[in-house]
Amino acid sequence: MNKVGVVMGSTSDLPVVEKAINVLKEYGVPCEVRVLSAHRCPNEAREFAASARESGFSVLIAAAGMAAHLAGALAANTTLPVIGIPCKSANLDGMDALLATVQMPSGIPVATVAVDGAKNAALLAIEMMAITDKDLADKLAAQRAKDTAAVLKADAELMAKYQ
């Protein structure tokens, strides 16, 4: 199984990113976690992305707030799928990061999840890997069934209480 690269622009993004790391671990997906800024160390970020496929990565997840150019900077230097996590900031509540992450030029796609949506970023990466990995596909299906059962149980309890 290949691995997922989880990159953040600053360690201040770690509380958000840890949610993705935890989901990847739950599914048994290896990941490598890095801090690489698109602005403060652009050469290192570029090299990481450019060598990601040869280094055994299948998908890259990039989390950044404010200017949030990390996902785009990585995507510009690899043909691997890149998933951007816009992180909430104090000034503009994450809207700046969301727009910077989602507004990519034609030819350089970045899949973008919700502001602070690290869990969905990890699940999307796992779904991409599950295209060719039946074990991961089975784990995803089992979790979906478990989630459905939980909602239906809550529905039944609510109906019983109020009817």
XYZ file of C-alpha atoms in Angstrom:
163
model
C 0.000 0.000 0.000
C 1.261 3.461 -0.821
C 1.121 6.289 1.679
C -0.514 9.684 2.055
C 1.524 12.838 2.467
C 0.004 15.184 5.025
C 1.559 18.622 4.782
C 0.784 21.744 6.768
C 2.061 25.250 6.274
C 2.670 25.787 9.984
C 2.468 23.779 13.189
C -0.430 26.060 14.150
C -2.452 23.906 11.715
C -1.644 20.702 13.634
C -4.849 20.594 15.736
C -6.837 20.466 12.474
C -4.423 18.129 10.682
C -4.393 15.615 13.543
C -8.004 14.733 12.685
C -6.855 13.580 9.233
C -3.885 11.709 10.666
C -6.153 9.871 13.117
C -8.566 8.791 10.365
C -5.710 7.546 8.194
C -4.378 5.539 11.149
C -7.847 4.095 11.865
C -7.935 2.748 8.311
C -4.355 1.492 8.467
C -3.149 3.920 5.815
C 0.482 4.936 6.270
C 1.142 8.655 6.221
C 4.082 10.976 6.413
C 3.494 14.307 8.142
C 5.492 17.399 7.184
C 5.587 21.151 7.802
C 6.434 22.888 4.533
C 5.415 26.456 3.836
C 4.646 27.569 0.290
C 6.062 30.963 1.253
C 8.788 30.324 3.824
C 10.408 27.278 2.218
C 9.086 27.131 -1.350
C 12.043 25.144 -2.682
C 11.576 22.366 -0.124
C 7.798 22.279 -0.740
C 8.411 22.078 -4.485
C 10.944 19.264 -4.088
C 8.637 17.304 -1.800
C 5.797 17.487 -4.335
C 8.016 16.798 -7.334
C 9.425 13.632 -5.753
C 6.216 12.466 -4.037
C 5.276 9.768 -6.557
C 8.780 8.282 -6.531
C 8.719 8.431 -2.720
C 5.689 6.139 -2.578
C 2.863 8.609 -2.070
C -0.577 8.106 -3.649
C -2.281 11.292 -2.463
C -1.179 14.541 -0.833
C -3.240 16.436 1.737
C -2.271 20.073 2.294
C -3.593 22.214 5.152
C -3.059 25.944 5.341
C -4.763 29.051 6.582
C -4.745 32.673 5.506
C -3.166 32.886 2.020
C -3.428 29.067 1.808
C -1.231 28.582 -1.236
C 0.253 25.293 -0.032
C -2.178 22.936 -1.792
C -1.802 24.821 -5.059
C 1.972 24.978 -4.747
C 2.118 21.214 -4.228
C -0.376 20.530 -7.039
C 1.692 22.642 -9.423
C 4.629 20.299 -8.878
C 3.006 16.838 -8.979
C 0.405 14.911 -10.924
C -0.739 13.113 -7.781
C -4.154 14.093 -6.415
C -3.915 16.956 -3.907
C -6.610 17.602 -1.325
C -6.648 21.029 0.285
C -7.841 21.726 3.814
C -8.482 25.441 4.272
C -7.840 26.259 7.937
C -9.803 28.753 9.968
C -7.968 31.944 10.854
C -8.704 34.656 13.371
C -9.134 37.437 10.841
C -11.479 36.146 8.146
C -12.806 32.970 9.791
C -11.248 30.727 7.137
C -13.014 32.281 4.157
C -9.689 33.585 2.842
C -8.147 30.111 3.008
C -11.228 28.514 1.449
C -11.175 30.842 -1.534
C -7.403 30.558 -1.993
C -7.638 26.759 -1.937
C -10.687 26.283 -4.133
C -9.899 28.883 -6.817
C -7.250 26.987 -8.761
C -6.391 27.731 -12.385
C -7.458 25.307 -15.092
C -5.039 22.414 -15.384
C -3.899 22.415 -11.721
C -6.758 20.841 -9.761
C -6.992 20.743 -5.993
C -9.866 18.899 -4.346
C -11.020 21.132 -1.508
C -12.893 20.137 1.639
C -14.668 22.380 4.138
C -12.837 24.807 6.377
C -11.097 22.642 8.997
C -12.514 19.573 7.197
C -9.546 17.304 7.876
C -11.621 14.176 8.517
C -13.211 14.421 5.075
C -9.809 15.098 3.509
C -8.526 11.832 4.942
C -11.643 9.944 3.876
C -11.373 11.343 0.354
C -7.731 10.256 0.185
C -8.757 6.781 1.373
C -11.549 6.637 -1.231
C -9.009 7.501 -3.940
C -6.708 4.737 -2.751
C -9.657 2.333 -2.454
C -10.169 2.485 -6.214
C -7.437 -0.146 -6.465
C -7.408 -1.474 -2.877
C -10.326 -3.780 -2.062
C -9.452 -3.974 1.645
C -9.770 -0.196 1.960
C -12.990 -0.253 -0.059
C -14.404 -2.870 2.317
C -13.398 -0.806 5.370
C -15.106 2.262 3.894
C -18.280 0.284 3.165
C -18.324 -1.141 6.694
C -17.961 2.331 8.223
C -20.759 3.694 6.032
C -23.033 0.835 7.158
C -22.148 1.543 10.803
C -22.879 5.262 10.338
C -26.230 4.455 8.686
C -27.185 2.141 11.538
C -26.369 4.840 14.102
C -28.576 7.403 12.361
C -31.454 4.957 11.981
C -31.186 4.008 15.666
C -31.328 7.691 16.659
C -34.325 8.152 14.338
C -36.189 5.233 15.930
C -35.463 6.515 19.437
C -36.661 10.005 18.516
C -39.820 8.686 16.891
C -40.587 6.550 19.949
C -40.079 9.498 22.281
C -42.257 11.983 20.414
C -45.035 9.864 18.989
